[in-house]
């Protein structure tokens, strides 16, 4: 187990290579990054600099080509597939730029989804999903399908889904990328509230400097490596 | 994940594409319907044939000339039987209750202006006991008729209807049978058509002695019909007749019989193989359509896995295990094929009911057949659902999410 005070998530010399031969892409070229409990980290960087690749590895959705990813000091590569699934299910919440909600499925059912795989009984699922929707300001829209909701509302549903199992870490890859500035501000208020009031660790990728202002630390990527890593408290 | 949750998911997914789901099950519907019809008709036909054959009298035995190992049918060179053989059987075989001679040929029968070609049978009184045939009017042949070579005959329902007219009582009337004038003494109870469509009432019976003198010119016997004292003494009766005939014909130890005694159980077994062939034919049809149905399900499930790649990615991202995805798609395939099975069961039951009505076969739907239909369709769903389900379960979360 991890020593107290150690990082919650850490990347050690992580590389990621896609394709082979002429088509080889070095998405990550040796990244070292420690995320401590309770932090709110913003990741910025040009398009193609490897931000999403790093996020997918942090979210246990992908694995490094070399190097190590440790969760509470435990190398993820040693964990069996079912344990990884459980990790995604109740310790990590993921929010995507494109929302990734199930189409033709109600907001309530979308939010319930992680609980289905946690073997929570149907009644309990409904109760908790309703509550989670209310917390993101969507009480009354339980039966709406994604195509009946605005972008901001869809992202709120996705956040409710990511939070339903009370994870320690929320990973958000350009959560406001598809939203207008007013809606973006609402989403950011929601996220910083979660970080401040519930102590949820947040790692968020963004292109927008104003959005990055909400975070306490700014990590900048370039060409598959980390260009700078500094606290934002100065601002 | 719980099985009820998985099943709920599967049903919801199938309901989203009702028409496609219905069409996909078609192959299984046909396959299972064929299984049901096969079971139902098979049992029905077997019941009918064995019923008809045991209607012949299940204690019945039949002795024909020729070796049992010959190329089937009576052997021409093998000697026929004699009235003395028949008397000896009566005298010396205690397990034999009745024995009667039976010689048949076709003959023209004439009454006034009307005439008809029919089956003429020369036989003795006990023939009616062996076949358990009674008369509707008048009486059957007697021992006296045989002793006196009386010019009398018993006729079937069809002969009465065709030559005398339906409802007419012909007892006492004269009828010309192949140049001989006979007096009608009885009309047999109507038996209708046999399974094979033969009119069993189109016949005339006369005493064997009369048949020998007036028709054939000799008293050789082609077939001896026998009846055992009881069903459990059939083998004994058969053995007694065989040993008596070997003795009378001076067949040495180790030499083959030049006659054959058959019992009805062998005939029933033979009919069993005939219906067995029909059943396996239907089984073939069932197997092929189940295979086609299974491939149809596999195909649509593969399409469905591809269409729902992003959905699978989302599920994996929120913590579904490979086995949850496997279960989801496998259950979907099984629900689909079970739906086909139930539709097939209904259609099969309706089809066999209609067919049995048309063919005059008793309608039976063995409970085993219904159970079989359900089992078969579940098995088809599992067998053909596993491949697409495994494909879905082994998707990589990020690749699935990036799929357009
Ligand atoms: N699955 C993949 N296959 C091939 N190349 C990929 C894949 N994912 C990302 N890449 C490439 O890796 C590089 C980094 O991508 P990404 O991490 O998505 O960048 P960012 O999110 O910073 O824009 C890009 O050049 C991208 O084209
Ligand atoms: Mg990206």
XYZ file of C-alpha atoms and ligand atoms in Angstrom:
667
model
C 0.000 0.000 0.000
C 0.980 3.608 -0.526
C 2.758 5.512 2.202
C 0.655 8.317 3.700
C 1.162 11.626 1.958
C 2.243 9.898 -1.293
C 0.692 10.738 -4.660
C -2.728 9.351 -5.513
C -1.875 8.874 -9.192
C 1.565 8.906 -10.708
C 2.995 8.475 -14.192
C 6.658 7.356 -14.281
C 8.545 7.791 -17.572
C 5.395 6.898 -19.441
C 5.577 6.584 -23.225
C 2.849 5.736 -25.650
C 3.439 4.729 -29.243
C 0.634 4.276 -31.781
C 0.971 2.408 -35.070
C 4.124 0.936 -36.564
C 6.610 1.567 -39.373
C 6.048 4.852 -41.250
C 2.800 5.418 -39.380
C 4.427 5.334 -35.931
C 3.278 8.180 -33.646
C 5.034 8.889 -30.356
C 2.076 10.348 -28.450
C 3.925 10.401 -25.111
C 7.730 10.544 -24.828
C 8.482 9.879 -21.162
C 6.004 11.695 -18.938
C 6.447 12.003 -15.153
C 3.444 13.359 -13.297
C 2.230 13.040 -9.697
C -1.329 13.922 -8.708
C -1.967 14.340 -4.979
C -5.292 13.835 -3.221
C -7.543 16.893 -3.318
C -5.675 18.643 -6.138
C -7.403 20.393 -9.030
C -5.027 20.126 -11.979
C -5.546 21.732 -15.380
C -3.674 20.334 -18.387
C -3.111 22.570 -21.367
C -1.118 22.209 -24.564
C -1.395 22.322 -28.302
C -3.566 19.899 -30.153
C -1.815 16.546 -30.608
C 0.560 17.099 -27.697
C -0.612 13.920 -25.922
C -3.074 15.311 -23.349
C -5.905 12.879 -24.131
C -3.491 9.963 -24.345
C -2.238 10.787 -20.837
C -5.811 11.192 -19.555
C -6.837 7.797 -20.984
C -3.922 6.177 -19.202
C -4.827 7.983 -15.954
C -8.414 6.726 -16.410
C -7.265 3.101 -16.885
C -8.849 3.153 -20.340
C -5.467 2.588 -21.991
C -2.031 1.314 -20.953
C 1.463 2.837 -21.411
C 3.814 1.410 -24.054
C 6.601 1.707 -21.498
C 7.028 3.226 -18.062
C 4.635 2.784 -15.155
C 1.303 4.084 -13.996
C 0.683 3.741 -10.266
C -2.563 4.211 -8.400
C -1.842 4.713 -4.687
C 1.590 3.286 -5.345
C 0.331 0.113 -7.014
C 1.427 -0.469 -10.634
C -1.719 -0.775 -12.737
C -0.015 -3.213 -15.131
C -0.048 -5.818 -12.328
C -3.810 -5.599 -11.841
C -6.149 -8.131 -13.450
C -8.717 -6.848 -15.966
C -11.626 -7.206 -13.539
C -9.851 -5.118 -10.895
C -9.198 -2.421 -13.507
C -12.912 -2.487 -14.380
C -13.744 -2.084 -10.683
C -11.272 0.814 -10.459
C -12.980 2.563 -13.402
C -16.301 1.786 -11.820
C -15.967 3.236 -8.334
C -12.667 5.123 -7.897
C -12.340 7.027 -11.148
C -14.975 9.124 -12.900
C -14.414 10.141 -16.528
C -16.004 13.088 -18.339
C -15.450 13.354 -22.088
C -15.551 16.306 -24.460
C -18.233 14.514 -26.512
C -20.309 13.555 -23.399
C -20.484 9.863 -24.431
C -24.003 9.254 -23.188
C -25.975 6.224 -24.354
C -28.375 7.419 -27.073
C -32.111 6.605 -26.867
C -31.649 6.089 -23.139
C -33.041 8.327 -20.410
C -30.830 10.635 -18.366
C -31.713 8.558 -15.310
C -30.654 5.288 -16.956
C -27.415 6.888 -18.154
C -26.554 8.048 -14.652
C -27.456 4.622 -13.215
C -25.074 2.807 -15.556
C -22.010 2.564 -13.254
C -24.282 1.258 -10.466
C -25.518 -1.524 -12.757
C -21.956 -2.840 -12.909
C -21.527 -2.360 -9.163
C -24.464 -4.759 -8.605
C -26.567 -2.128 -6.835
C -30.261 -3.159 -6.667
C -32.610 -1.365 -9.092
C -34.504 0.688 -6.476
C -31.319 1.925 -4.866
C -29.918 2.777 -8.322
C -32.957 4.906 -9.129
C -32.816 6.722 -5.814
C -29.114 7.559 -6.068
C -29.314 8.544 -9.752
C -32.209 10.914 -9.020
C -30.184 12.506 -6.252
C -27.095 12.842 -8.461
C -29.157 14.503 -11.198
C -30.607 16.928 -8.648
C -27.079 17.813 -7.486
C -26.062 18.824 -11.012
C -29.268 20.855 -11.348
C -31.246 18.468 -13.532
C -34.095 17.510 -11.198
C -37.185 16.888 -13.304
C -35.267 15.921 -16.461
C -34.791 12.266 -15.420
C -36.780 10.868 -18.351
C -35.247 13.093 -21.042
C -33.125 11.386 -23.680
C -29.744 12.941 -24.611
C -31.149 14.333 -27.897
C -33.758 16.224 -25.865
C -31.093 17.968 -23.749
C -28.770 20.917 -24.476
C -24.988 20.393 -24.583
C -24.554 21.822 -21.086
C -27.330 19.577 -19.774
C -25.796 16.526 -21.450
C -22.430 17.321 -19.844
C -24.182 17.648 -16.474
C -25.689 14.177 -16.991
C -22.194 12.878 -17.798
C -20.817 14.517 -14.632
C -23.642 13.020 -12.557
C -22.760 9.622 -14.061
C -19.066 10.124 -13.250
C -19.924 11.060 -9.650
C -22.621 8.484 -8.917
C -20.201 5.982 -7.383
C -18.493 8.693 -5.310
C -15.071 8.367 -6.938
C -11.925 9.946 -5.508
C -10.792 11.237 -8.884
C -12.663 12.981 -11.663
C -10.873 12.986 -15.019
C -12.322 15.504 -17.475
C -10.986 15.704 -21.029
C -12.044 19.098 -22.424
C -15.376 19.022 -20.540
C -16.301 22.469 -21.859
C -14.846 22.027 -25.330
C -18.261 21.724 -26.948
C -20.013 24.361 -24.824
C -20.514 28.118 -25.069
C -18.760 30.354 -22.523
C -21.755 30.863 -20.240
C -22.504 27.149 -20.031
C -18.783 26.494 -19.600
C -18.714 28.786 -16.592
C -21.660 26.917 -15.055
C -19.932 23.579 -15.541
C -16.718 24.972 -14.034
C -18.580 26.296 -11.004
C -19.971 22.806 -10.556
C -16.537 21.161 -10.835
C -14.699 23.549 -8.528
C -17.488 23.152 -5.989
C -16.964 19.369 -6.087
C -13.238 19.855 -5.558
C -13.658 22.371 -2.758
C -16.634 20.882 -0.875
C -16.166 17.184 -1.407
C -12.430 17.019 -1.791
C -12.670 15.220 -5.108
C -9.371 15.233 -6.984
C -9.844 16.690 -10.458
C -7.631 16.454 -13.519
C -8.994 18.512 -16.410
C -7.763 19.130 -19.932
C -8.690 22.445 -21.495
C -7.711 24.775 -24.330
C -9.167 27.789 -22.613
C -6.968 29.890 -20.301
C -10.030 31.232 -18.487
C -11.184 27.708 -17.767
C -7.715 26.785 -16.489
C -8.067 29.634 -13.953
C -10.376 27.443 -11.901
C -7.553 24.951 -11.222
C -4.871 25.121 -8.556
C -2.073 23.769 -10.733
C -1.336 24.056 -14.418
C 0.539 21.383 -16.377
C 1.492 22.216 -19.969
C 2.168 19.508 -22.544
C 4.246 19.812 -25.701
C 5.171 17.103 -28.173
C 4.335 14.254 -25.845
C 6.246 15.687 -22.885
C 5.623 18.099 -20.015
C 6.799 21.623 -20.810
C 5.927 23.213 -17.470
C 4.218 22.303 -14.203
C 3.417 25.146 -11.788
C 0.959 26.067 -9.055
C -1.691 28.559 -10.107
C -2.131 30.086 -6.677
C 0.146 32.921 -7.872
C -2.610 34.102 -10.182
C -24.160 -7.993 -13.227
C -27.429 -9.613 -12.240
C -29.170 -11.877 -14.764
C -32.472 -9.977 -14.439
C -30.689 -6.704 -15.252
C -28.937 -8.352 -18.193
C -32.205 -9.795 -19.498
C -33.923 -6.417 -19.123
C -31.128 -4.809 -21.149
C -31.404 -7.464 -23.852
C -35.173 -7.159 -24.174
C -34.936 -3.355 -24.331
C -32.289 -3.573 -27.072
C -34.407 -6.022 -29.090
C -37.540 -3.925 -28.701
C -35.647 -0.954 -30.157
C -35.470 -2.893 -33.460
C -38.669 -4.941 -33.431
C -38.922 -5.711 -37.136
C -35.284 -6.698 -37.408
C -35.558 -8.916 -34.330
C -38.616 -10.631 -35.753
C -37.030 -11.276 -39.147
C -33.851 -12.523 -37.512
C -35.746 -15.215 -35.657
C -37.367 -16.553 -38.837
C -34.825 -19.328 -39.384
C -35.207 -20.542 -35.813
C -39.012 -20.288 -36.141
C -38.953 -22.603 -39.166
C -36.414 -24.940 -37.573
C -38.308 -25.327 -34.336
C -41.636 -25.650 -36.178
C -40.073 -28.497 -38.180
C -38.883 -30.153 -34.964
C -42.381 -29.913 -33.508
C -44.102 -31.187 -36.648
C -41.573 -34.007 -36.855
C -42.212 -35.027 -33.261
C -45.956 -34.683 -33.501
C -46.434 -36.353 -36.880
C -43.862 -39.025 -36.068
C -45.668 -40.070 -32.905
C -49.046 -39.720 -34.609
C -48.087 -41.847 -37.592
C -46.414 -44.496 -35.465
C -49.429 -44.656 -33.173
C -51.701 -45.023 -36.187
C -49.664 -47.702 -37.951
C -49.035 -49.780 -34.855
C -52.676 -49.350 -33.893
C -53.764 -50.605 -37.289
C -51.344 -53.491 -37.238
C -52.338 -54.555 -33.770
C -55.910 -54.292 -35.076
C -54.871 -57.214 -37.238
C -54.711 -59.178 -34.010
C -51.459 -58.915 -32.167
C -51.434 -62.657 -31.470
C -51.442 -63.227 -35.199
C -48.738 -65.211 -37.000
C -48.345 -65.856 -40.672
C -46.603 -68.774 -42.399
C -45.414 -68.307 -45.968
C -43.336 -70.532 -48.259
C -39.653 -69.798 -48.720
C -36.680 -69.078 -46.531
C -36.643 -65.976 -44.355
C -33.186 -65.247 -45.720
C -34.261 -65.362 -49.367
C -34.402 -62.183 -51.409
C -37.685 -61.137 -49.766
C -41.144 -62.339 -50.676
C -42.221 -65.953 -51.107
C -39.800 -68.151 -52.942
C -41.366 -69.660 -56.100
C -39.485 -72.904 -55.868
C -40.383 -73.469 -52.207
C -43.240 -75.936 -51.764
C -46.678 -74.603 -50.789
C -48.607 -75.967 -47.805
C -51.364 -78.652 -47.827
C -54.659 -79.185 -45.977
C -52.844 -82.006 -44.145
C -50.287 -79.467 -42.814
C -53.153 -77.379 -41.494
C -54.736 -80.379 -39.770
C -51.381 -81.334 -38.240
C -50.946 -77.814 -36.834
C -54.421 -78.013 -35.287
C -53.602 -81.376 -33.808
C -50.036 -80.959 -32.595
C -49.397 -77.303 -31.686
C -51.001 -76.555 -28.297
C -49.828 -72.933 -28.292
C -51.725 -72.307 -31.537
C -55.346 -71.415 -31.026
C -56.540 -70.843 -34.579
C -55.077 -71.806 -37.925
C -56.631 -71.018 -41.304
C -55.561 -71.343 -44.900
C -55.504 -68.265 -47.074
C -55.278 -68.227 -50.885
C -55.912 -65.087 -52.762
C -56.303 -64.029 -56.369
C -58.203 -61.427 -58.267
C -61.540 -62.481 -59.711
C -64.479 -60.993 -61.592
C -67.781 -61.022 -59.695
C -71.106 -60.463 -61.463
C -74.620 -59.709 -60.223
C -77.128 -59.166 -63.036
C -75.807 -56.355 -65.205
C -73.178 -55.189 -62.734
C -69.730 -56.642 -62.426
C -66.481 -55.816 -60.678
C -62.961 -57.110 -60.378
C -62.146 -57.798 -56.740
C -59.922 -59.759 -54.381
C -61.108 -63.329 -53.917
C -59.919 -65.153 -50.832
C -60.289 -68.914 -50.267
C -60.156 -69.582 -46.558
C -61.525 -71.493 -43.597
C -63.783 -70.631 -40.670
C -61.035 -69.747 -38.198
C -59.754 -66.983 -40.472
C -62.503 -64.729 -39.127
C -61.411 -65.455 -35.551
C -57.784 -64.713 -36.345
C -58.577 -61.432 -38.073
C -61.325 -60.643 -35.548
C -63.729 -59.916 -38.369
C -67.461 -59.959 -37.768
C -70.414 -59.618 -40.100
C -72.853 -56.787 -40.413
C -75.453 -59.082 -41.997
C -75.724 -62.896 -42.122
C -72.886 -65.136 -40.966
C -69.247 -66.013 -41.627
C -67.926 -69.215 -43.243
C -68.392 -72.402 -41.193
C -66.591 -75.726 -40.953
C -69.596 -77.312 -42.703
C -69.155 -74.951 -45.676
C -65.555 -76.138 -45.913
C -66.416 -79.844 -45.551
C -69.137 -79.672 -48.217
C -67.238 -77.275 -50.478
C -70.414 -75.227 -50.392
C -70.912 -72.656 -53.129
C -71.314 -69.772 -50.640
C -69.459 -66.500 -50.068
C -69.076 -63.641 -47.605
C -68.691 -60.207 -49.208
C -67.206 -56.880 -48.144
C -69.103 -53.619 -47.864
C -67.779 -52.265 -51.169
C -68.995 -55.356 -53.100
C -72.446 -55.012 -51.519
C -72.627 -51.319 -52.389
C -71.329 -51.715 -55.929
C -73.185 -54.868 -56.972
C -76.360 -54.839 -54.860
C -76.659 -51.215 -53.777
C -76.032 -49.456 -50.483
C -78.397 -50.515 -47.732
C -79.622 -53.596 -49.634
C -79.545 -56.908 -47.742
C -77.916 -59.348 -50.214
C -77.985 -62.397 -47.910
C -79.433 -65.329 -49.862
C -78.851 -63.671 -53.245
C -76.813 -65.363 -55.993
C -73.564 -63.930 -57.307
C -71.286 -65.252 -60.065
C -67.704 -65.558 -58.912
C -65.336 -66.452 -61.735
C -67.826 -68.754 -63.615
C -69.211 -70.247 -60.384
C -72.541 -69.279 -58.934
C -72.364 -68.622 -55.185
C -74.948 -67.731 -52.595
C -74.137 -64.693 -50.441
C -74.301 -65.728 -46.760
C -72.909 -62.609 -45.074
C -71.667 -59.024 -45.376
C -68.549 -58.076 -43.417
C -68.473 -55.105 -41.092
C -67.002 -52.129 -42.953
C -63.338 -51.448 -42.182
C -62.617 -48.490 -44.460
C -59.319 -47.653 -46.075
C -55.991 -48.777 -44.607
C -53.126 -46.398 -43.812
C -51.831 -47.055 -47.279
C -55.130 -46.139 -48.903
C -56.187 -49.682 -49.756
C -59.946 -50.389 -49.662
C -60.214 -53.170 -47.105
C -63.883 -53.803 -47.913
C -63.282 -54.681 -51.561
C -63.149 -58.481 -51.192
C -65.057 -61.765 -51.432
C -64.313 -64.756 -49.205
C -65.268 -68.363 -50.016
C -64.484 -71.742 -48.423
C -60.946 -72.946 -49.191
C -62.336 -76.246 -50.502
C -64.687 -74.460 -52.940
C -61.843 -72.152 -53.982
C -59.616 -75.203 -54.606
C -62.222 -77.116 -56.644
C -63.908 -74.283 -58.621
C -61.208 -71.679 -59.030
C -57.675 -73.041 -58.692
C -58.069 -76.735 -59.510
C -55.757 -77.831 -56.683
C -55.830 -77.645 -52.881
C -52.352 -76.244 -52.248
C -52.274 -73.490 -49.592
C -50.275 -70.306 -50.209
C -50.445 -68.751 -46.755
C -51.355 -70.181 -43.353
C -52.702 -67.642 -40.901
C -52.263 -68.533 -37.234
C -53.152 -67.131 -33.883
C -51.351 -67.903 -30.616
C -53.316 -68.803 -27.504
C -52.129 -65.577 -25.882
C -49.712 -62.769 -26.561
C -47.031 -64.171 -24.288
C -47.100 -67.503 -26.087
C -46.413 -66.131 -29.573
C -42.794 -67.321 -29.536
C -43.856 -70.719 -28.291
C -46.505 -71.024 -31.028
C -43.947 -69.987 -33.608
C -41.435 -72.580 -32.339
C -44.046 -75.350 -32.309
C -45.179 -74.633 -35.866
C -41.592 -74.396 -37.093
C -40.528 -77.673 -35.536
C -43.666 -79.451 -36.773
C -43.133 -78.218 -40.327
C -39.427 -79.152 -40.302
C -40.438 -82.626 -39.198
C -43.201 -82.928 -41.802
C -40.874 -81.675 -44.517
C -37.976 -83.805 -43.283
C -35.607 -80.847 -43.020
C -32.371 -82.054 -41.448
C -30.522 -80.492 -38.523
C -28.496 -77.533 -39.810
C -30.519 -77.230 -43.000
C -32.401 -74.020 -43.660
C -36.207 -73.859 -43.436
C -38.035 -73.617 -46.768
C -40.872 -71.720 -45.079
C -41.082 -68.688 -42.778
C -43.284 -67.933 -39.786
C -43.609 -64.248 -39.077
C -45.398 -62.520 -36.229
C -46.961 -59.085 -36.191
C -44.352 -57.634 -33.885
C -41.841 -57.991 -36.706
C -44.226 -56.189 -39.033
C -44.739 -53.442 -36.490
C -40.981 -53.108 -36.151
C -40.729 -52.882 -39.941
C -43.323 -50.110 -40.020
C -41.379 -48.425 -37.250
C -38.354 -48.202 -39.534
C -40.492 -46.754 -42.335
C -41.824 -43.971 -40.116
C -38.303 -43.667 -38.712
C -37.035 -42.779 -42.198
C -39.726 -40.113 -42.538
C -38.851 -38.751 -39.120
C -35.153 -38.498 -39.935
C -36.017 -36.673 -43.149
C -37.931 -34.061 -41.172
C -35.089 -33.996 -38.675
C -32.792 -33.116 -41.562
C -35.024 -30.217 -42.573
C -35.115 -29.076 -38.949
C -31.347 -29.292 -38.581
C -30.699 -27.316 -41.762
C -33.143 -24.552 -40.898
C -31.826 -24.342 -37.344
C -28.333 -24.000 -38.759
C -29.499 -21.289 -41.149
C -31.445 -19.650 -38.310
C -28.411 -19.775 -36.057
C -26.213 -18.196 -38.710
C -28.884 -15.505 -39.178
C -28.737 -14.726 -35.479
C -24.944 -14.698 -35.504
C -24.960 -12.336 -38.477
C -27.383 -9.859 -36.947
C -25.551 -9.988 -33.618
C -22.268 -9.197 -35.386
C -23.948 -6.241 -37.095
C -25.360 -5.183 -33.758
C -21.959 -5.381 -32.029
C -20.454 -3.167 -34.737
C -23.318 -0.672 -34.582
C -23.065 -0.490 -30.837
C -19.287 -0.282 -30.549
C -19.481 3.168 -28.923
C -22.111 1.912 -26.489
C -19.746 -0.918 -25.537
C -16.929 1.634 -25.088
C -19.106 3.716 -22.776
C -20.045 0.674 -20.740
C -16.403 -0.384 -20.423
C -15.424 3.181 -19.415
C -17.901 3.201 -16.522
C -16.695 -0.145 -15.213
C -18.308 -3.009 -17.143
C -16.168 -6.136 -17.032
C -15.558 -8.200 -20.174
C -17.911 -10.823 -18.834
C -20.700 -8.248 -18.337
C -20.489 -7.320 -22.030
C -20.286 -11.006 -22.993
C -23.372 -11.774 -20.912
C -25.286 -8.830 -22.372
C -24.833 -9.903 -25.982
C -25.131 -13.608 -25.279
C -28.405 -13.106 -23.425
C -29.595 -10.963 -26.312
C -28.876 -13.788 -28.776
C -30.576 -16.325 -26.516
C -33.649 -14.132 -25.999
C -33.840 -13.656 -29.759
C -33.605 -17.347 -30.490
C -35.925 -18.266 -27.619
C -38.491 -15.903 -29.110
C -38.034 -17.806 -32.384
C -38.425 -21.064 -30.501
C -41.712 -20.017 -28.931
C -43.095 -18.737 -32.246
C -41.910 -21.963 -33.888
C -43.614 -24.010 -31.188
C -46.928 -22.246 -31.819
C -46.644 -22.505 -35.602
C -45.448 -26.117 -35.371
C -48.361 -27.082 -33.119
C -50.839 -25.376 -35.481
C -49.171 -26.969 -38.504
C -49.200 -30.487 -37.102
C -52.804 -30.070 -36.030
C -53.782 -29.059 -39.568
C -51.644 -31.782 -41.162
C -52.961 -34.494 -38.869
C -56.504 -33.397 -39.733
C -55.731 -33.606 -43.444
C -53.965 -36.971 -43.250
C -56.371 -38.492 -40.748
C -53.575 -39.140 -38.274
C -54.333 -38.713 -34.572
C -53.030 -35.323 -33.291
C -50.521 -35.586 -30.482
C -48.146 -32.944 -29.151
C -45.741 -34.716 -26.822
C -44.737 -32.438 -23.901
C -41.204 -33.566 -24.644
C -41.468 -31.832 -28.025
C -42.291 -28.498 -26.415
C -39.406 -28.912 -23.996
C -37.153 -29.902 -26.880
C -38.137 -26.779 -28.811
C -37.168 -24.549 -25.901
C -33.894 -26.382 -25.296
C -32.998 -26.404 -28.980
C -33.611 -22.680 -29.368
C -31.604 -21.807 -26.262
C -28.744 -23.984 -27.516
C -28.867 -22.306 -30.941
C -28.781 -18.887 -29.263
C -25.783 -19.803 -27.125
C -23.839 -21.548 -29.895
C -24.293 -18.790 -32.456
C -24.305 -15.926 -29.944
C -20.963 -16.752 -28.364
C -18.800 -15.549 -31.246
C -20.349 -12.056 -31.590
C -20.544 -11.704 -27.792
C -16.870 -12.564 -27.390
C -16.048 -10.072 -30.093
C -17.921 -7.390 -28.142
C -16.354 -8.378 -24.814
C -12.811 -8.135 -26.144
C -13.113 -4.604 -27.492
C -10.557 -2.097 -26.239
C -12.300 0.724 -24.314
C -10.576 3.634 -26.092
C -10.774 2.108 -29.558
C -14.459 1.414 -28.969
C -15.038 5.019 -27.830
C -13.161 6.435 -30.832
C -15.213 4.262 -33.260
C -17.257 6.359 -35.687
N -5.538 5.532 -31.239
C -4.613 6.256 -31.880
N -4.011 5.749 -32.964
C -3.062 6.446 -33.614
N -2.648 7.657 -33.262
C -3.221 8.210 -32.177
C -4.227 7.544 -31.430
N -4.598 8.336 -30.389
C -3.834 9.468 -30.505
N -3.031 9.384 -31.561
C -2.044 10.380 -31.945
O -1.250 10.681 -30.828
C -0.996 12.039 -30.757
C -1.496 12.610 -29.441
O -2.913 12.566 -29.458
P -3.830 13.103 -28.264
O -3.325 12.535 -26.999
O -5.224 12.834 -28.604
O -3.536 14.650 -28.319
P -4.313 15.844 -27.650
O -5.401 15.294 -26.813
O -3.248 16.555 -26.833
O -4.800 16.701 -28.744
C -1.659 12.678 -31.965
O -0.705 12.828 -32.973
C -2.696 11.684 -32.366
O -2.891 11.718 -33.760
Mg -7.481 15.546 -26.873
